[in-house]
mmCIF file of C-alpha atoms in Angstrom:
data_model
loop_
_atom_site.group_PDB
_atom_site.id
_atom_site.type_symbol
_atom_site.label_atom_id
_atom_site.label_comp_id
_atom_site.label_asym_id
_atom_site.label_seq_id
_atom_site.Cartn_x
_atom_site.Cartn_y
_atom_site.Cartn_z
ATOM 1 C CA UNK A 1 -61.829 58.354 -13.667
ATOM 2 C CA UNK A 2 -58.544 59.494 -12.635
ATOM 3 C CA UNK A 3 -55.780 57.430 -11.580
ATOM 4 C CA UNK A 4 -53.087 58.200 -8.800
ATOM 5 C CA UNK A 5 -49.501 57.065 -9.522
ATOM 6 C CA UNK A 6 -47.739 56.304 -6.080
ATOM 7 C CA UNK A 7 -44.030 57.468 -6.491
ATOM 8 C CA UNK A 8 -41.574 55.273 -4.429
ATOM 9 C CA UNK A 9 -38.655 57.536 -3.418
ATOM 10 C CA UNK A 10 -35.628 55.870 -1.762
ATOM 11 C CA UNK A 11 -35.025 56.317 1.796
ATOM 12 C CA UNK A 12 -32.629 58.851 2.572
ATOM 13 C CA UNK A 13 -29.074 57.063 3.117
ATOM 14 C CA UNK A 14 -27.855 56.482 6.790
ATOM 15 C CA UNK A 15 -25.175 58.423 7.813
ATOM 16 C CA UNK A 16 -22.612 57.701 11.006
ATOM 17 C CA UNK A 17 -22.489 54.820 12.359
ATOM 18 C CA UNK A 18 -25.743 53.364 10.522
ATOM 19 C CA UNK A 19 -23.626 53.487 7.514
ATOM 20 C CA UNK A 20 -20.795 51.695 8.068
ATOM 21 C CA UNK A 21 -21.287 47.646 6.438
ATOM 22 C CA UNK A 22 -22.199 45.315 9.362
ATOM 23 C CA UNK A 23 -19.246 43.494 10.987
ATOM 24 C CA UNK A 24 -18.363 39.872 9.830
ATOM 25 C CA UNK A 25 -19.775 37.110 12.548
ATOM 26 C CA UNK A 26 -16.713 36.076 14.242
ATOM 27 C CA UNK A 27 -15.705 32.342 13.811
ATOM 28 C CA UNK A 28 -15.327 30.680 17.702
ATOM 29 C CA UNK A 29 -11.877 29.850 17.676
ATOM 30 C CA UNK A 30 -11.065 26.259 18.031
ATOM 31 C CA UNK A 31 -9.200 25.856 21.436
ATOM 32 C CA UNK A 32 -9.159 21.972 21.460
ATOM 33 C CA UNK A 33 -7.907 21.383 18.183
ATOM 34 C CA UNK A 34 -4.843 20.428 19.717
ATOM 35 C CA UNK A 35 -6.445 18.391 22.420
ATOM 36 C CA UNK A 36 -6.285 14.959 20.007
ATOM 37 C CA UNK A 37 -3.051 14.904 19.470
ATOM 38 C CA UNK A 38 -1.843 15.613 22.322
ATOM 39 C CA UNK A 39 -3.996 12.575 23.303
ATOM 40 C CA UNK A 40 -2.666 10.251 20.942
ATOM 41 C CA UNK A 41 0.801 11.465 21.783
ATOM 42 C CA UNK A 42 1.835 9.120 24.798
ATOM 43 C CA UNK A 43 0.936 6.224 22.408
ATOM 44 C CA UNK A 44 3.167 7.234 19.766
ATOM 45 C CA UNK A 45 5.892 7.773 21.921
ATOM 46 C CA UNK A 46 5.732 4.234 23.604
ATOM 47 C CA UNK A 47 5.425 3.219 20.032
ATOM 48 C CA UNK A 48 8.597 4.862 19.008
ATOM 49 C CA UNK A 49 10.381 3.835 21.761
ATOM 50 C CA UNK A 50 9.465 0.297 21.584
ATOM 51 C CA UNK A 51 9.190 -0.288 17.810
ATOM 52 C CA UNK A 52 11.214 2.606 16.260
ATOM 53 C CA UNK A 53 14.310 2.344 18.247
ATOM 54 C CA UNK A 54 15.114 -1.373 17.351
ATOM 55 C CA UNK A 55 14.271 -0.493 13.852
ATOM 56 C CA UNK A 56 16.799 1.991 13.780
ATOM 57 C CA UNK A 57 19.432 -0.303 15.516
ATOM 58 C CA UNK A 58 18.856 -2.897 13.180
ATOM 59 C CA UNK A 59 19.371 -0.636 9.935
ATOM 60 C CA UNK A 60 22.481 1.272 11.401
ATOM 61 C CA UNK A 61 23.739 -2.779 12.054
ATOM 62 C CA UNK A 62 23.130 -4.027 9.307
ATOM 63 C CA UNK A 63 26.191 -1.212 7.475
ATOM 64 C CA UNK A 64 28.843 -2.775 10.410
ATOM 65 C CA UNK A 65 30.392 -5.431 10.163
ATOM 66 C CA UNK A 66 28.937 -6.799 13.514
ATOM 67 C CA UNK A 67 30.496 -9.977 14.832
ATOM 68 C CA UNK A 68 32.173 -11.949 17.224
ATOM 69 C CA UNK A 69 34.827 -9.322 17.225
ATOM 70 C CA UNK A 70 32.589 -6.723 17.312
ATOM 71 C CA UNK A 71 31.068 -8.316 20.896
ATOM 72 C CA UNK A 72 34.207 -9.126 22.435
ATOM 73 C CA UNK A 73 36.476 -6.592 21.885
ATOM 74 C CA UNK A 74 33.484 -3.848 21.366
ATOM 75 C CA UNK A 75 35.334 -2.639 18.375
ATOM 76 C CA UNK A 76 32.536 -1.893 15.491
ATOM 77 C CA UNK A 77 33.648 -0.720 12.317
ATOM 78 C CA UNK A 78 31.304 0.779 9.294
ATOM 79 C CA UNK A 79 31.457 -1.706 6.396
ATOM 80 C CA UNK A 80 29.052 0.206 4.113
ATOM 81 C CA UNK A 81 27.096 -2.278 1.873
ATOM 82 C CA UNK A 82 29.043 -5.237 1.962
ATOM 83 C CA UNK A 83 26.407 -6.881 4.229
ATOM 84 C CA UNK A 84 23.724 -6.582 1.453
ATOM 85 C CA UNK A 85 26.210 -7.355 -1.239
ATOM 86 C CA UNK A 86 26.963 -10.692 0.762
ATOM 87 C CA UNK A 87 23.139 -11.263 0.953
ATOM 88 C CA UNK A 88 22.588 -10.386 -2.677
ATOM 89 C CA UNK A 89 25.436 -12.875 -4.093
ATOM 90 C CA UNK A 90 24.333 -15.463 -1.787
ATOM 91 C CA UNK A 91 22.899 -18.429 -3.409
ATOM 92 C CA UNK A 92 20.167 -18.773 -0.853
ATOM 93 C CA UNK A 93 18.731 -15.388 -1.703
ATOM 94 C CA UNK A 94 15.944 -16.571 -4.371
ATOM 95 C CA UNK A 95 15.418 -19.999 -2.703
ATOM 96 C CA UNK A 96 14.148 -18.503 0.783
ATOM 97 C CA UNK A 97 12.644 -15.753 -1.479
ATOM 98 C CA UNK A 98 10.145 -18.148 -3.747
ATOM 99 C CA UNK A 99 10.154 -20.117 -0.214
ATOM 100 C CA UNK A 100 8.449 -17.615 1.718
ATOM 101 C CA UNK A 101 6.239 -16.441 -0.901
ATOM 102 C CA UNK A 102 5.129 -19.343 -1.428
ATOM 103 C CA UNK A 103 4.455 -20.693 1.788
ATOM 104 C CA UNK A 104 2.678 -16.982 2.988
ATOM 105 C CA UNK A 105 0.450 -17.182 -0.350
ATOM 106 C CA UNK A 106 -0.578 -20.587 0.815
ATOM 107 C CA UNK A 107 -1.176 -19.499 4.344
ATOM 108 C CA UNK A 108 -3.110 -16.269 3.799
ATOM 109 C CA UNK A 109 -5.028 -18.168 1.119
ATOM 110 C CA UNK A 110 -6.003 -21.379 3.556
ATOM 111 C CA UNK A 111 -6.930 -18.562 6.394
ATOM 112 C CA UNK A 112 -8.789 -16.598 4.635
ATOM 113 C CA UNK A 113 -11.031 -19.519 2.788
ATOM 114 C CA UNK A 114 -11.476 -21.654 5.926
ATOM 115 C CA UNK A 115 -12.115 -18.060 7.802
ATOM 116 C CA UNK A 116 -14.660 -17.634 5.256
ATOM 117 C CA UNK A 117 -16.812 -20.642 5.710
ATOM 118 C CA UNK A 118 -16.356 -20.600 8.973
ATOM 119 C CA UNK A 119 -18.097 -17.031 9.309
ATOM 120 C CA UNK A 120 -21.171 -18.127 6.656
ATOM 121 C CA UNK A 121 -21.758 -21.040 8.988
ATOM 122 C CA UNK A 122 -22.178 -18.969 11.909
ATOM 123 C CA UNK A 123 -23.996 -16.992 10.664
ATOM 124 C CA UNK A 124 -26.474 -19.252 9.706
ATOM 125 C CA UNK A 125 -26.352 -21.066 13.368
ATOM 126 C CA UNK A 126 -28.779 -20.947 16.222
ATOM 127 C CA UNK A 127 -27.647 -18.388 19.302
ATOM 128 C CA UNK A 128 -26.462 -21.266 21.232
ATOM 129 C CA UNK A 129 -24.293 -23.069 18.962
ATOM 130 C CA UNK A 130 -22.696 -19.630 17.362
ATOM 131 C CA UNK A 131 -22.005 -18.889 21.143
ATOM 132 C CA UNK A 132 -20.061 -22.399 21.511
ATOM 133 C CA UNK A 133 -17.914 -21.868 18.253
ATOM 134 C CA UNK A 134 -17.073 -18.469 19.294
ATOM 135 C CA UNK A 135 -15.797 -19.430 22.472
ATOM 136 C CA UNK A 136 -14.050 -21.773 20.994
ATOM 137 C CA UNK A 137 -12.205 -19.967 18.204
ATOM 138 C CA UNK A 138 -11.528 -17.448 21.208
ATOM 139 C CA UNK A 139 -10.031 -20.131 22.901
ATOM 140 C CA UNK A 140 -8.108 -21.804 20.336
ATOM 141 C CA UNK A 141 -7.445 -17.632 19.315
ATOM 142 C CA UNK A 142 -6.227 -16.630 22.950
ATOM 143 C CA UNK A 143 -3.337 -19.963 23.278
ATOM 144 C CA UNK A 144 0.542 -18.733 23.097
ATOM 145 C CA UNK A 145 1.981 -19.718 20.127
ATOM 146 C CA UNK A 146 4.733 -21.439 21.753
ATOM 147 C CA UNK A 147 2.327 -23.526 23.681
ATOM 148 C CA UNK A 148 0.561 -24.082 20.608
ATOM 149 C CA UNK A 149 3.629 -25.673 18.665
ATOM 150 C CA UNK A 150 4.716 -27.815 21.562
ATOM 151 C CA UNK A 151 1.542 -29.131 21.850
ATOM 152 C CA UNK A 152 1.668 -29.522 17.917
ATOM 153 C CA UNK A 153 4.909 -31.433 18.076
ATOM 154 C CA UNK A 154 3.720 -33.969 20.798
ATOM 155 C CA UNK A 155 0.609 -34.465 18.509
ATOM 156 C CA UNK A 156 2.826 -35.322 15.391
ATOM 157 C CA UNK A 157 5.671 -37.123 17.340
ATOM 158 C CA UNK A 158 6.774 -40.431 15.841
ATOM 159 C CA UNK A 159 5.984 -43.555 17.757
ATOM 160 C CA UNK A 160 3.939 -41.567 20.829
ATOM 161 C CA UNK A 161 2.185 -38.800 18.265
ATOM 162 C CA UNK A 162 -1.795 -39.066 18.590
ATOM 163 C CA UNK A 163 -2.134 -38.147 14.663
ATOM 164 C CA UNK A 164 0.327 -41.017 13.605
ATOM 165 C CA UNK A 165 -1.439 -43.314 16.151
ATOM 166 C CA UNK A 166 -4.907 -42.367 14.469
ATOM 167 C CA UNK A 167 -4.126 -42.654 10.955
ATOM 168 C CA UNK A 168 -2.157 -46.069 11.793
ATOM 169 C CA UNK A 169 -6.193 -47.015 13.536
ATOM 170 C CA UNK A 170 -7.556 -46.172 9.738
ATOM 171 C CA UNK A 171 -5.774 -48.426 7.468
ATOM 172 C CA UNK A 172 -5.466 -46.010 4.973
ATOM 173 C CA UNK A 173 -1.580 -45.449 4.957
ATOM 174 C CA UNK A 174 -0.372 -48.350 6.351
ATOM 175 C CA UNK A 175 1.740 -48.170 9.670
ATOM 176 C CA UNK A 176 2.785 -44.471 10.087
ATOM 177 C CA UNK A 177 3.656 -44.932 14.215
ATOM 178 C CA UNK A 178 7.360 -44.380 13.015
ATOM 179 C CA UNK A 179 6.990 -41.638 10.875
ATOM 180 C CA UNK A 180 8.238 -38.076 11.042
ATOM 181 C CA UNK A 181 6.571 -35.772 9.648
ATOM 182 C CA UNK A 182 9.657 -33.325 9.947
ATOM 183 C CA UNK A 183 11.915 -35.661 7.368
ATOM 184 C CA UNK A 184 10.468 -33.986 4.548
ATOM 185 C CA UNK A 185 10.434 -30.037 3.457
ATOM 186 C CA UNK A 186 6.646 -30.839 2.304
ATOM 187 C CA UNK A 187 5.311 -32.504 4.981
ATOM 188 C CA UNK A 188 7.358 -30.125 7.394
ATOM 189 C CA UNK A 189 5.371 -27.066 5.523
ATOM 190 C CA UNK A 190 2.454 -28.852 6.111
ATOM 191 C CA UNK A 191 2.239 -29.578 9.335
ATOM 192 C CA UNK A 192 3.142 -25.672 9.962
ATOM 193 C CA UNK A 193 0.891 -24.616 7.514
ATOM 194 C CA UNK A 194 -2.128 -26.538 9.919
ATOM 195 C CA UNK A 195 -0.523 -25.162 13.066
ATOM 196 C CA UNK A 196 -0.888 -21.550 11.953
ATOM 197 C CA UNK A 197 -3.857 -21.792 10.099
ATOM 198 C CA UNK A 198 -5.703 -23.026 13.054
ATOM 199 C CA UNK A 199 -4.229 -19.953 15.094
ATOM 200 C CA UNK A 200 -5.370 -17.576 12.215
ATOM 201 C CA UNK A 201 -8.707 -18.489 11.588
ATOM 202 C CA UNK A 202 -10.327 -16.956 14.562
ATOM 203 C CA UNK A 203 -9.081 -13.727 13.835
ATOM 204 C CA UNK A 204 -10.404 -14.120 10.176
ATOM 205 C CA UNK A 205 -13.765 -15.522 11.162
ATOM 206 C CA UNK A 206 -15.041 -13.476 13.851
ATOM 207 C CA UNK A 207 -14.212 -10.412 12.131
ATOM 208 C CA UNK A 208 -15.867 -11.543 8.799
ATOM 209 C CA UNK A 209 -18.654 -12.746 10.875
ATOM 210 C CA UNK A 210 -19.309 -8.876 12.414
ATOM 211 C CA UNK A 211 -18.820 -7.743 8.653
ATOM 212 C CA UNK A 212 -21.579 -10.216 7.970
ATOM 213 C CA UNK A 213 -24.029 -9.237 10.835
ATOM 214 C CA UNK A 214 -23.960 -5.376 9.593
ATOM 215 C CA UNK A 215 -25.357 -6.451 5.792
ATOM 216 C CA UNK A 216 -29.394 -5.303 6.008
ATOM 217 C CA UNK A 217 -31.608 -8.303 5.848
ATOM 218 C CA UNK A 218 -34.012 -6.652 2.959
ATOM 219 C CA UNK A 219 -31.217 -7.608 0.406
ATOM 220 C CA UNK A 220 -31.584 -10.986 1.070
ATOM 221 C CA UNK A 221 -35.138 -10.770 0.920
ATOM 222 C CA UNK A 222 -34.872 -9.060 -2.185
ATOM 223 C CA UNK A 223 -33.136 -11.404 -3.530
ATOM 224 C CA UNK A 224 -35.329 -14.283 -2.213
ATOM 225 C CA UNK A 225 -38.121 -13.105 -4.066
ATOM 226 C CA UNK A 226 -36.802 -12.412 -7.351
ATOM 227 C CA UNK A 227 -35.387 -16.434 -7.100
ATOM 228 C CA UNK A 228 -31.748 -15.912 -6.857
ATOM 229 C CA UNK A 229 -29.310 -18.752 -6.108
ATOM 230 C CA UNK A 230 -26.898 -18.922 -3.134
ATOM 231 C CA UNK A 231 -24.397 -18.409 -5.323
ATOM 232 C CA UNK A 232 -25.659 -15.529 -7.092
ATOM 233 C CA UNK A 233 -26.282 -14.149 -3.551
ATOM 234 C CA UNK A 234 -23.260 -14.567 -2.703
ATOM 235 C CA UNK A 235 -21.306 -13.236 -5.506
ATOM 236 C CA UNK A 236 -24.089 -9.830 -5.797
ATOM 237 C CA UNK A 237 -24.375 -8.981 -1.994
ATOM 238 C CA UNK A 238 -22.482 -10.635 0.364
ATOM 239 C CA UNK A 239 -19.177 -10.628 -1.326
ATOM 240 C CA UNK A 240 -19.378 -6.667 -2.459
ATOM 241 C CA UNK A 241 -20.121 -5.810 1.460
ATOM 242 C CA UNK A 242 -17.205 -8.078 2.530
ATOM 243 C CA UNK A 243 -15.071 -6.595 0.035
ATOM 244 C CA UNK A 244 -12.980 -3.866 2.607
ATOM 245 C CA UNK A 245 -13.037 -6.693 5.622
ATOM 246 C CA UNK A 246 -11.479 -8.593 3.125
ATOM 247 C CA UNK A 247 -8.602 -6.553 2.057
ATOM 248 C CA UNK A 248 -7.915 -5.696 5.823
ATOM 249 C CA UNK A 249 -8.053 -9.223 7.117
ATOM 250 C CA UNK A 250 -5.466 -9.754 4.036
ATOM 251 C CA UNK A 251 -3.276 -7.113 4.769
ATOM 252 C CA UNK A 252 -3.065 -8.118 8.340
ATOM 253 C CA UNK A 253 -2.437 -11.836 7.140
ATOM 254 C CA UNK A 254 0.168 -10.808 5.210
ATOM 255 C CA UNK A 255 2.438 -9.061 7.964
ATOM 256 C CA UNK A 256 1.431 -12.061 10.327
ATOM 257 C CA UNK A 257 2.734 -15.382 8.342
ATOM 258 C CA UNK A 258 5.741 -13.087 5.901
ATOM 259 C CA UNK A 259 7.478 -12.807 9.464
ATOM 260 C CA UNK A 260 6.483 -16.213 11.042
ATOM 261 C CA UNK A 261 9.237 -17.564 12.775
ATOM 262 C CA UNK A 262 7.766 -19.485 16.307
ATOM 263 C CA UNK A 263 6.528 -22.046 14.934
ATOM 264 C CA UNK A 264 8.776 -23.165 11.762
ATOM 265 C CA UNK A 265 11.813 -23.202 14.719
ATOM 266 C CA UNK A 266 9.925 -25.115 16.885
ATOM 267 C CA UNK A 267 9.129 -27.526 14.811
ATOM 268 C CA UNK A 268 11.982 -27.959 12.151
ATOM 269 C CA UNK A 269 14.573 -25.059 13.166
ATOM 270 C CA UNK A 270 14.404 -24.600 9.025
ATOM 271 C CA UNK A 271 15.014 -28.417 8.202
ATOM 272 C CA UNK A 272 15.345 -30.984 6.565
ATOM 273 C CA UNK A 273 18.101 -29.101 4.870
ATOM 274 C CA UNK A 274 16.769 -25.697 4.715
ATOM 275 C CA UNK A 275 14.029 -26.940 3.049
ATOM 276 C CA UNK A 276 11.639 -24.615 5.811
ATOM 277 C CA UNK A 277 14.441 -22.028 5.751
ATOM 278 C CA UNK A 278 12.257 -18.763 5.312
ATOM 279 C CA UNK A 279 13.282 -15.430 5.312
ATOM 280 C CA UNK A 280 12.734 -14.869 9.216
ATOM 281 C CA UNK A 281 14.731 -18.341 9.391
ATOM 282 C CA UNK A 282 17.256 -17.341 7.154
ATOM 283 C CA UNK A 283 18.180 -14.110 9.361
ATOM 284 C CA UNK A 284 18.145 -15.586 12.449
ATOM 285 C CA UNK A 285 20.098 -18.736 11.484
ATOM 286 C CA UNK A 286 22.874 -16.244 9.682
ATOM 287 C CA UNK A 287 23.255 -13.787 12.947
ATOM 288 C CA UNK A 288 23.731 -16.046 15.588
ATOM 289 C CA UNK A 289 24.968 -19.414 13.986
ATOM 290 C CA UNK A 290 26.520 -17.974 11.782
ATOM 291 C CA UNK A 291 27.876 -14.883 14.146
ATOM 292 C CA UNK A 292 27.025 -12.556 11.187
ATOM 293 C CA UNK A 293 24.858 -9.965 12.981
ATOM 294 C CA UNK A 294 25.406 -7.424 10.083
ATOM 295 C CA UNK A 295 24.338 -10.230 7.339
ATOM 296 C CA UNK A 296 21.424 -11.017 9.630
ATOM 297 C CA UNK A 297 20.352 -7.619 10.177
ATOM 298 C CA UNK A 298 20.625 -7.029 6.417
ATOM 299 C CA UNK A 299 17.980 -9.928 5.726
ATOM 300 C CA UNK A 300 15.659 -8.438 8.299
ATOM 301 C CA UNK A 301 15.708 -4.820 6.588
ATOM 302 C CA UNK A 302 15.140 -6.959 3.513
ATOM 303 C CA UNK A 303 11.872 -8.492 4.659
ATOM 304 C CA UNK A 304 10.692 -5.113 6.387
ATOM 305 C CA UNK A 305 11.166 -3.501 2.162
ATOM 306 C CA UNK A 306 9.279 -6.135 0.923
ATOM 307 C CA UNK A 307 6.916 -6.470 4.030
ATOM 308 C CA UNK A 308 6.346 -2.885 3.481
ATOM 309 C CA UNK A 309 5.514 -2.923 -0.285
ATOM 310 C CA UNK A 310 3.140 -5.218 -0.143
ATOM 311 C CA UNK A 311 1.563 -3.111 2.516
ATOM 312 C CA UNK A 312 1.212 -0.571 0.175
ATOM 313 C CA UNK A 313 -0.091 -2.232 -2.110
ATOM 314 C CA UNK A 314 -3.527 -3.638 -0.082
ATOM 315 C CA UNK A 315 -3.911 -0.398 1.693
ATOM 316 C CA UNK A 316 -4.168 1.563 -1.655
ATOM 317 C CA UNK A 317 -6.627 -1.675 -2.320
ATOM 318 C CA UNK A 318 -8.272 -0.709 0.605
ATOM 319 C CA UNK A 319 -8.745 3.178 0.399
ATOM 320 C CA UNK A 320 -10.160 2.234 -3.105
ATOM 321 C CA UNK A 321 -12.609 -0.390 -1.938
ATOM 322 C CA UNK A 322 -13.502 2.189 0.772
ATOM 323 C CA UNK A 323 -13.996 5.218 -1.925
ATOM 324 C CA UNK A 324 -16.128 2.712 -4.059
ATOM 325 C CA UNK A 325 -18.696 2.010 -1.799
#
């Protein structure tokens, strides 16, 4: 039986046009890359205007020597780093330093714990209830600072304050209707520590309350069923998802009570003694009762350094907490 072998020949090669390789698609050009930026760029100029012009003023015054002189006669000479020299050799330096490390430490810590709880316990709340403590934490959120402290300081006067008057009712402390709360650098701290706690903890709960809301319900079921503890639930999936809320509401806590100034003047204008002096204190107390604007300016680049570093530091926190997940 005799077999047939097919023989496959190539196809003759094309010739012309047909040879040439085929053309490369064309990429569409992008016409609106440009269209975002150009977007964003009113905002940045208002920005620059309003926040990067006074930062500029306040670094090129803080190398005068900026004074009385200076505003009267409108003579301004360069004086180099003799402001910061003056601020370094001043023996108030690491006083208002460890003072307003201290006293931001203990405010971010107290917002961010009492922001905390507050969020677990509306979270655990009925829809009407939740409702009425957001309102009010949008309330309490939403009131001017100023207004705020003024209505602080009636509530801790001496003789007419409502909080002496109440504690007085109890019988724990005795008779506190004379007492001032603003005789003493501890009790002063405290009383601003409650002031802008309460103003922070809105912020600090409602956010941590949306983180909360976005965590999928099948972990906790999860966990339900293989018997863990509220603790353990905590620690394993709550805290992990809260993790970059945390480090923002942080970093924002940070900026917000290392430059508080409102209410600390209000209240004690940095007494008894300097005893509430803070760095924000410090600089405005040395520019205009002191009539050292370039000393004063100095301090304020100061606190924008160290503001700024420890900026750095929980935004690299938060990148990495954002890679992570």
């Amino acid at each position: 039986m005799a077999t047939t072998t097919e023989s496959h020949t190539a196809p003759p090669a094309p010739t012309g046009a047909a040879a040439r390789p085929p053309r490369r698609a064309r990429r569409p050009r992008r016409h609106g890359h440009a269209l975002p930026y150009l977007l964003l760029l009113p905002a940045t100029a208002v920005l620059a205007l309003v926040l990067g012009y006074p930062l500029v003023r306040l670094v090129i015054i803080s190398f005068q020597d900026y004074g009385l002189r200076a505003l009267f006669t409108g003579v301004i000479t360069w004086a180099g780093l003799a402001n910061y020299q003056a601020v370094w050799q001043d023996p108030q330096l690491l006083p208002v330093l460890a003072r307003t490390g201290a006293f931001c430490a203990a405010l971010v810590a107290g917002t961010l714990v009492i922001g905390l709880l507050v969020a677990l316990m509306m979270a655990r709340l009925g829809p009407r209830m939740r409702t009425a403590v957001t309102l009010c934490l949008i309330t309490s959120w939403a009131m001017p600072p100023v207004a705020a402290t003024l209505v602080w300081q009636w509530l801790f006067q001496p003789v007419y304050g409502v909080v002496n008057w109440l504690l007085t009712q109890t019988g724990l402390f005795g008779d506190l209707t004379q007492h001032d709360w603003t005789t003493s650098a501890l009790s002063a701290f405290a009383i601003v520590w409650l002031l802008v706690v309460w103003q922070s903890v809105p912020f600090v709960a409602l956010t941590l309350y949306a983180g909360l809301s976005q965590i999928p319900r099948s972990y906790y079921e999860a966990a339900a069923i293989d018997g863990a503890g509220a603790w353990t639930v905590f620690r394993v999936i709550t805290l992990p998802f809260l993790r970059p809320i945390l480090v923002l509401v942080t970093i924002l806590s940070v900026i917000w009570d290392f430059n508080i100034f409102t209410q600390i003047w209000i209240l004690t204008q940095g007494g008894p003694g300097g005893g509430t002096t803070t760095l924000g204190i410090w600089s405005f107390t040395k520019a205009f009762s002191g009539n050292s604007f370039g000393q004063g300016a100095a301090i304020a680049v100061v606190s924008v350094l160290l503001l700024l570093v420890l900026t750095l530091y929980y935004v690299r926190r938060l990148v990495r907490s954002g890679e992570d997940l």
